[in-house]
XYZ file of C-alpha atoms in Angstrom:
503
model
C 49.386 -21.201 4.088
C 50.623 -24.635 2.969
C 47.960 -27.094 1.817
C 46.733 -29.418 4.532
C 44.942 -32.043 2.448
C 45.094 -32.652 -1.273
C 41.815 -33.213 -3.074
C 42.414 -36.546 -4.770
C 41.507 -36.518 -8.438
C 40.050 -40.014 -8.335
C 37.235 -39.385 -5.844
C 36.731 -35.762 -6.893
C 36.432 -36.579 -10.582
C 34.164 -39.553 -9.861
C 31.911 -37.543 -7.525
C 31.683 -34.590 -9.903
C 30.962 -36.966 -12.770
C 27.971 -38.315 -10.832
C 26.673 -34.789 -10.274
C 26.997 -33.858 -13.933
C 25.288 -37.056 -15.044
C 22.094 -36.182 -13.181
C 19.222 -34.699 -15.153
C 19.126 -30.916 -14.812
C 18.165 -27.861 -16.843
C 21.214 -25.949 -15.531
C 24.272 -25.484 -17.781
C 27.282 -27.752 -17.075
C 29.371 -24.836 -15.810
C 26.685 -23.851 -13.298
C 26.234 -27.423 -12.049
C 29.987 -27.855 -11.602
C 30.221 -24.522 -9.779
C 27.355 -25.397 -7.408
C 28.777 -28.829 -6.561
C 32.239 -27.477 -5.723
C 30.827 -24.560 -3.747
C 28.587 -26.854 -1.686
C 31.505 -29.205 -0.919
C 33.711 -26.293 0.153
C 30.991 -24.893 2.431
C 30.176 -28.269 3.941
C 33.855 -29.062 4.603
C 33.961 -32.058 2.281
C 36.752 -30.152 0.535
C 38.926 -29.100 3.468
C 40.491 -25.664 3.842
C 43.865 -25.629 2.108
C 43.109 -28.667 -0.057
C 44.682 -28.536 -3.509
C 42.386 -29.195 -6.456
C 43.467 -31.186 -9.523
C 44.423 -29.123 -12.530
C 41.692 -27.851 -14.833
C 42.997 -30.064 -17.637
C 42.842 -33.183 -15.490
C 39.349 -32.391 -14.208
C 38.116 -31.728 -17.727
C 39.569 -35.053 -18.879
C 38.077 -36.948 -15.921
C 34.659 -35.380 -16.492
C 34.671 -35.562 -20.252
C 33.893 -31.860 -20.660
C 35.661 -28.938 -22.275
C 38.406 -27.259 -20.282
C 36.659 -23.884 -20.573
C 33.675 -25.347 -18.732
C 35.942 -26.221 -15.796
C 37.837 -22.927 -15.946
C 34.635 -20.874 -15.876
C 33.425 -22.672 -12.750
C 36.799 -22.384 -10.992
C 37.187 -18.713 -11.918
C 33.741 -17.930 -10.419
C 34.650 -19.697 -7.178
C 37.947 -17.810 -6.998
C 36.146 -14.504 -7.598
C 33.702 -15.299 -4.759
C 36.516 -16.276 -2.367
C 35.788 -19.999 -2.055
C 39.002 -20.933 -3.874
C 42.450 -19.364 -4.153
C 44.519 -19.395 -7.337
C 48.254 -19.470 -6.461
C 50.435 -18.638 -9.474
C 52.664 -21.567 -10.316
C 51.228 -23.708 -7.510
C 47.633 -24.470 -8.546
C 44.134 -23.875 -7.089
C 43.390 -24.378 -3.400
C 40.353 -24.299 -1.115
C 40.341 -20.987 0.730
C 40.698 -20.835 4.495
C 37.095 -20.083 5.495
C 35.273 -20.175 8.877
C 33.121 -23.137 7.862
C 31.462 -23.339 11.252
C 29.657 -20.100 10.356
C 28.716 -21.051 6.803
C 25.875 -23.408 5.980
C 25.917 -25.254 2.694
C 22.970 -24.197 0.537
C 20.279 -26.751 -0.006
C 20.015 -28.285 -3.445
C 17.300 -26.906 -5.691
C 15.900 -30.422 -6.027
C 15.378 -30.798 -2.284
C 11.826 -31.297 -1.044
C 12.664 -29.864 2.379
C 10.757 -26.669 3.211
C 12.858 -23.511 3.466
C 13.635 -22.240 6.962
C 11.274 -19.675 8.434
C 12.227 -16.072 7.739
C 13.338 -14.087 10.776
C 11.071 -11.058 10.410
C 11.223 -7.949 12.538
C 8.531 -7.389 15.155
C 7.173 -4.616 12.946
C 7.076 -7.001 9.977
C 5.171 -9.586 11.997
C 2.596 -6.967 13.045
C 2.248 -5.849 9.443
C 1.472 -9.410 8.337
C -1.148 -9.768 11.058
C -2.818 -6.583 9.824
C -2.679 -7.836 6.249
C -4.574 -10.997 7.163
C -4.259 -14.401 5.576
C -3.819 -14.655 1.837
C -7.078 -15.671 0.173
C -7.725 -17.194 -3.192
C -8.904 -14.947 -6.013
C -12.601 -15.393 -6.716
C -14.909 -13.395 -8.963
C -17.595 -13.138 -6.261
C -17.550 -11.145 -3.923
C -14.153 -9.426 -3.401
C -14.597 -5.892 -2.027
C -12.922 -2.908 -3.654
C -12.627 -4.425 -7.148
C -14.146 -2.366 -9.995
C -15.857 -3.670 -13.139
C -12.743 -4.474 -15.130
C -14.893 -5.892 -17.936
C -16.472 -2.461 -18.529
C -13.275 -0.412 -18.834
C -12.855 1.377 -22.230
C -9.601 -0.396 -22.985
C -9.409 0.387 -26.722
C -9.708 4.130 -26.100
C -7.245 3.966 -23.216
C -4.649 2.035 -25.228
C -4.915 4.584 -28.034
C -4.192 7.429 -25.610
C -1.288 5.518 -24.078
C 0.298 4.844 -27.473
C 0.028 8.480 -28.469
C 1.646 9.805 -25.312
C 4.391 7.186 -25.353
C 5.283 8.179 -28.907
C 5.336 11.855 -27.943
C 7.187 11.403 -24.647
C 9.885 14.099 -24.360
C 13.426 13.134 -23.481
C 13.087 14.869 -20.098
C 10.587 12.218 -18.980
C 13.320 9.599 -19.081
C 15.254 11.477 -16.387
C 14.566 11.662 -12.645
C 11.627 13.994 -12.034
C 10.611 16.028 -8.982
C 7.692 18.193 -10.054
C 4.849 16.304 -8.381
C 3.429 14.744 -11.533
C 2.638 15.714 -15.115
C 1.205 19.266 -15.003
C -1.659 18.396 -17.360
C -2.842 15.629 -15.027
C -2.583 17.827 -11.957
C -4.633 20.523 -13.684
C -7.246 18.017 -14.847
C -7.538 16.483 -11.379
C -7.817 19.907 -9.785
C -10.637 20.962 -12.126
C -12.467 17.677 -11.557
C -12.162 17.820 -7.756
C -13.298 21.440 -7.531
C -16.415 20.745 -9.588
C -17.416 17.291 -8.365
C -16.154 17.203 -4.769
C -15.997 20.907 -3.763
C -12.319 20.486 -2.911
C -10.403 23.736 -2.380
C -7.212 23.422 -4.393
C -4.887 24.737 -7.057
C -2.986 22.469 -9.466
C 0.289 22.928 -7.600
C -1.345 21.463 -4.450
C -1.964 18.139 -6.200
C 0.795 15.566 -5.720
C 0.542 12.465 -7.931
C 1.636 9.276 -6.158
C 1.698 5.582 -7.044
C -1.545 4.732 -5.296
C -3.270 5.781 -2.095
C -1.172 3.339 -0.050
C 1.972 5.230 -0.995
C 0.192 8.435 -0.055
C -0.609 7.123 3.428
C 2.983 6.034 3.919
C 4.273 9.445 2.852
C 1.868 11.236 5.210
C 2.944 9.055 8.134
C 6.650 9.598 7.460
C 6.378 13.339 6.980
C 3.910 14.303 9.703
C 4.253 11.805 12.570
C 7.073 10.246 14.543
C 7.091 6.615 15.758
C 4.908 6.174 18.818
C 2.614 9.119 18.079
C -1.099 8.392 17.959
C -3.353 8.105 14.928
C -7.107 7.800 15.354
C -8.406 5.001 13.122
C -12.045 4.276 12.335
C -13.274 1.156 14.134
C -14.073 -0.852 12.045
C -11.954 0.546 9.247
C -9.772 0.112 6.207
C -6.934 -2.349 6.803
C -4.707 -0.890 4.067
C -4.354 2.462 5.812
C -3.998 0.719 9.160
C -1.114 -1.368 7.806
C 0.685 1.705 6.427
C 0.464 3.590 9.715
C 1.437 0.508 11.719
C 4.460 -0.057 9.477
C 5.512 3.530 10.174
C 5.579 2.820 13.913
C 2.522 4.869 14.847
C 0.232 3.998 17.735
C -3.179 3.007 16.328
C -6.116 4.211 18.425
C -9.475 2.590 17.533
C -12.132 5.302 17.229
C -15.656 3.816 17.229
C -17.936 4.435 14.240
C -21.674 4.914 14.694
C -24.510 6.004 12.395
C -22.905 9.435 11.944
C -19.346 8.228 11.360
C -16.314 8.386 13.641
C -17.312 9.643 17.066
C -14.507 11.692 18.692
C -16.343 11.610 22.036
C -15.892 7.825 22.226
C -12.170 7.657 21.460
C -10.439 5.760 24.294
C -8.491 7.924 26.731
C -4.878 7.397 27.683
C -3.278 7.533 24.233
C -2.286 11.180 24.175
C -3.255 13.732 21.580
C -3.544 12.353 18.042
C -1.073 13.435 15.413
C -3.227 12.064 12.583
C -6.966 11.355 12.266
C -7.852 8.947 9.470
C -11.381 9.206 8.032
C -13.570 7.928 5.173
C -16.335 10.514 5.725
C -18.166 10.325 2.388
C -18.718 6.559 2.541
C -17.302 4.934 5.660
C -15.360 1.775 4.916
C -16.703 -0.804 5.449
C -19.971 0.133 7.186
C -21.134 2.530 4.472
C -22.420 5.434 6.605
C -22.023 9.043 5.476
C -20.576 11.328 8.142
C -23.030 13.947 9.324
C -22.214 17.633 9.048
C -22.235 18.001 12.833
C -19.726 15.185 13.183
C -17.514 16.654 10.422
C -17.404 20.004 12.166
C -16.661 18.305 15.492
C -13.697 16.468 13.977
C -12.353 19.638 12.374
C -12.500 21.271 15.797
C -10.795 18.280 17.406
C -8.008 18.370 14.825
C -7.453 22.067 15.437
C -7.461 21.607 19.204
C -4.944 18.745 19.108
C -2.779 20.172 16.348
C -3.586 17.033 14.325
C -3.879 16.433 10.599
C -7.021 14.867 9.175
C -6.363 12.296 6.436
C -9.527 12.235 4.308
C -9.656 9.046 2.226
C -12.224 9.642 -0.532
C -11.899 6.239 -2.152
C -15.235 5.754 -3.990
C -17.312 8.915 -3.570
C -18.160 8.957 -7.290
C -20.585 6.081 -6.819
C -23.701 7.388 -5.096
C -27.168 6.229 -6.064
C -30.194 8.492 -5.968
C -28.371 11.633 -4.817
C -25.425 13.789 -5.759
C -22.036 13.029 -4.187
C -21.592 14.800 -0.866
C -18.958 17.516 -0.649
C -15.530 16.585 0.644
C -14.699 17.415 4.245
C -11.613 19.243 2.956
C -13.819 21.884 1.317
C -15.480 22.847 4.610
C -12.486 24.640 6.090
C -9.902 27.279 5.324
C -7.842 26.117 8.295
C -5.719 23.765 6.152
C -5.735 20.833 8.597
C -7.003 18.300 6.018
C -5.028 16.197 3.519
C -7.313 14.826 0.813
C -6.345 11.389 -0.554
C -7.789 10.129 -3.831
C -7.258 6.940 -5.784
C -7.935 5.897 -9.364
C -7.893 2.188 -8.523
C -11.636 2.066 -7.815
C -12.778 4.383 -10.619
C -10.538 2.953 -13.368
C -8.527 -0.163 -12.441
C -6.100 -1.160 -9.640
C -3.220 -1.988 -11.977
C -3.008 1.680 -12.977
C -1.176 2.313 -9.667
C -1.961 6.025 -9.530
C -3.392 8.132 -6.730
C -3.022 11.688 -5.543
C -2.862 13.932 -2.499
C -4.315 17.436 -2.222
C -1.980 19.123 0.233
C -2.268 22.295 2.285
C 0.031 24.918 0.796
C 2.753 24.694 3.506
C 3.155 20.940 2.852
C 3.415 21.046 -0.935
C 7.141 21.616 -1.326
C 8.386 19.255 1.430
C 6.028 16.466 0.296
C 7.050 16.869 -3.338
C 10.735 16.648 -2.491
C 10.280 13.715 -0.096
C 8.195 11.766 -2.586
C 10.788 12.273 -5.308
C 13.534 11.072 -2.964
C 11.762 8.097 -1.397
C 9.681 6.737 -4.251
C 10.762 8.489 -7.450
C 8.143 9.875 -9.780
C 7.094 7.456 -12.473
C 4.726 6.613 -15.343
C 4.826 10.028 -16.966
C 3.333 8.845 -20.301
C 0.538 7.127 -18.327
C -0.048 10.295 -16.320
C -0.209 12.354 -19.502
C -2.692 9.924 -21.063
C -4.820 10.087 -17.916
C -4.740 13.878 -17.985
C -6.157 13.809 -21.502
C -8.660 11.084 -20.511
C -10.031 13.399 -17.803
C -9.838 16.697 -19.735
C -11.582 15.249 -22.804
C -14.568 14.109 -20.737
C -13.899 10.367 -21.015
C -13.418 10.076 -17.262
C -16.785 11.643 -16.394
C -18.585 9.493 -18.957
C -16.900 6.361 -17.587
C -17.937 7.298 -14.029
C -21.560 7.738 -15.133
C -21.552 4.360 -16.873
C -19.992 2.648 -13.870
C -22.439 4.298 -11.493
C -25.339 2.816 -13.451
C -23.567 -0.544 -13.770
C -22.986 -0.743 -10.026
C -26.535 0.323 -9.247
C -27.788 -2.584 -11.376
C -25.321 -5.051 -9.892
C -26.341 -4.093 -6.367
C -29.969 -4.663 -7.350
C -29.060 -8.106 -8.713
C -27.337 -9.003 -5.456
C -30.358 -7.891 -3.439
C -32.598 -9.976 -5.696
C -30.409 -13.052 -5.222
C -30.386 -12.607 -1.438
C -34.120 -11.861 -1.206
C -35.080 -15.293 0.242
C -32.650 -14.788 3.110
C -33.680 -11.152 3.606
C -37.309 -12.289 3.844
C -36.236 -14.531 6.711
C -34.329 -11.851 8.597
C -30.935 -11.302 6.955
C -30.193 -7.559 7.242
C -28.288 -5.727 4.485
C -26.750 -2.254 4.646
C -28.614 0.582 2.894
C -26.228 0.657 -0.064
C -26.809 4.295 -0.996
C -23.259 4.481 -2.287
C -20.142 2.501 -3.026
C -19.164 -0.892 -4.409
C -20.163 -3.281 -1.632
C -22.947 -4.212 0.763
C -22.665 -5.410 4.335
C -24.731 -8.386 5.444
C -25.123 -7.955 9.197
C -24.981 -11.118 11.289
C -25.723 -11.772 14.956
C -23.413 -14.721 15.602
C -19.614 -14.917 15.126
C -19.946 -18.676 14.613
C -22.340 -18.054 11.715
C -19.856 -15.598 10.180
C -17.013 -18.106 10.449
C -19.102 -20.944 9.000
C -20.224 -18.882 6.002
C -16.670 -17.696 5.270
C -15.392 -21.278 5.410
C -18.140 -22.595 3.122
C -17.667 -19.682 0.743
C -13.952 -20.413 0.355
C -14.731 -24.042 -0.415
C -17.263 -22.909 -3.038
C -14.877 -20.389 -4.617
C -16.709 -17.352 -3.241
C -15.020 -14.545 -1.278
C -16.996 -13.695 1.857
C -14.934 -11.106 3.760
C -15.731 -11.241 7.502
C -16.732 -7.864 8.904
C -15.096 -8.776 12.227
C -11.734 -8.756 10.433
C -12.027 -4.995 9.871
C -11.827 -4.330 13.621
C -8.602 -3.692 15.529
C -10.039 -4.936 18.782
C -11.831 -8.229 19.250
C -14.576 -9.135 19.234
C -15.672 -7.226 16.164
C -19.269 -7.184 15.037
C -19.951 -10.208 12.802
C -21.059 -9.745 9.228
C -20.005 -10.153 5.609
C -18.587 -7.478 3.284
C -19.897 -8.316 -0.194
C -18.221 -6.550 -3.095
C -20.465 -6.598 -6.149
C -18.846 -4.034 -8.480
C -16.255 -6.372 -9.985
C -18.546 -9.414 -10.198
C -20.288 -10.142 -13.492
C -24.080 -10.174 -13.521
C -24.535 -13.931 -13.950
C -22.007 -14.653 -11.208
C -23.771 -12.259 -8.824
C -26.992 -14.218 -9.269
C -25.308 -17.615 -8.922
C -23.131 -16.758 -5.926
C -25.859 -14.663 -4.297
C -28.345 -17.525 -4.473
C -25.699 -19.857 -3.073
C -25.141 -17.471 -0.151
C -28.865 -17.169 0.546
C -29.162 -20.966 0.622
C -26.082 -21.316 2.840
C -27.387 -18.703 5.297
C -30.827 -20.322 5.452
C -29.295 -23.746 5.970
C -27.159 -22.580 8.869
C -29.954 -20.570 10.470
C -32.338 -23.515 10.196
C -29.660 -25.921 11.374
C -30.037 -27.972 8.202
C -27.110 -28.807 5.894
C -28.542 -28.305 2.396
C -25.238 -28.672 0.586
C -25.079 -31.304 -2.148
């Protein structure tokens, strides 16, 4: 096509000179490229317009010719310009009405809202609003200050040095065999889980395990019973997989199958935290466990047993896993090392019924790729050498003491009627409240004071949820527990008395 309008060197050189004279950390070539691209997209340089020669532009701008050539070559490669041998460089014929010029990096205008899918919007609602990071009282955070980092780093260095060449390739064996064996031995002894090493599939955290279960065992639209209230992370994974979430009420014995709402069809999955219900803290009774095993068998459903913090029980031995009660193979046991060790480890595991082992292993290798083999090997040694069990014992005592500190700090409010959960296990307490307005006021004041007060009502799928506060104490240092706990007791008393005692 013949050029329609020539790009005059006088205005083009002057305008580009103004752009290059502005203060910027970008290289000259990049700034020149961005200016020309923006003018092409906005139509300021019309389709078919002929650009001055590279020599002339370089002379006008006072820069090296290579600087100009590099910018022009990039624009030609991206299709904004056309280089015609013997004729020069021209603006390409583009449908400018469908191309918006990019905003400058220096613009203060907010970016346009992202057009998310309906599923993405639902996922964000389940994730809740982003909160600031505070030391007190985020739930689910372990005592990072008590982790044996020197020992752990020594194990990591050794296994990284010894890493075989095969570990640098794609793997599809379900995890390092030594770790799977160590986990199997630990689970059989401490949790009465029925398993062999080949049934253990190492994944990159429990969340990935939930996603894999949903993809492999349920189709979009099928029902999954979810504890009400319950763990939002699992809920988000199942929602993102297109499953229909059915709120199953929790009482003093755990999830009650007799109270599951009708009209949703038979469940394909049943999600449970039977050893220490999250967040209420109840331990599922044996009668209720047997009833749920029967319900799963009757419906042809799979039970997803999330055993997220069963190591931390105070005054009694950990209860046996639900998985160990049956030979019927309807239970998938999900474990995580985020609570016992640290979240950044990004390792969890599934104990799968024998018929699911091979398909899950292959699907995991295809969808997520197996990773962190030196880390897995170090963890296998950490468990086999007894370091893991010793760390659990130390953390159990640490968390027992930290819970006692929190109770001491809240004692003035408890004496006036604040009710706390029993706290026989786990890493958090629940402060039960009677008024949603009181819950909202405490959460708002806590955020202003730099204290995380997670509203219990936010753990419910259906409104209105019971008001309360989920107070994680495990990852909060002793002195901060006392300070923040006393602040909370004062704030609760002030609101209950109708007196603002804030300074």
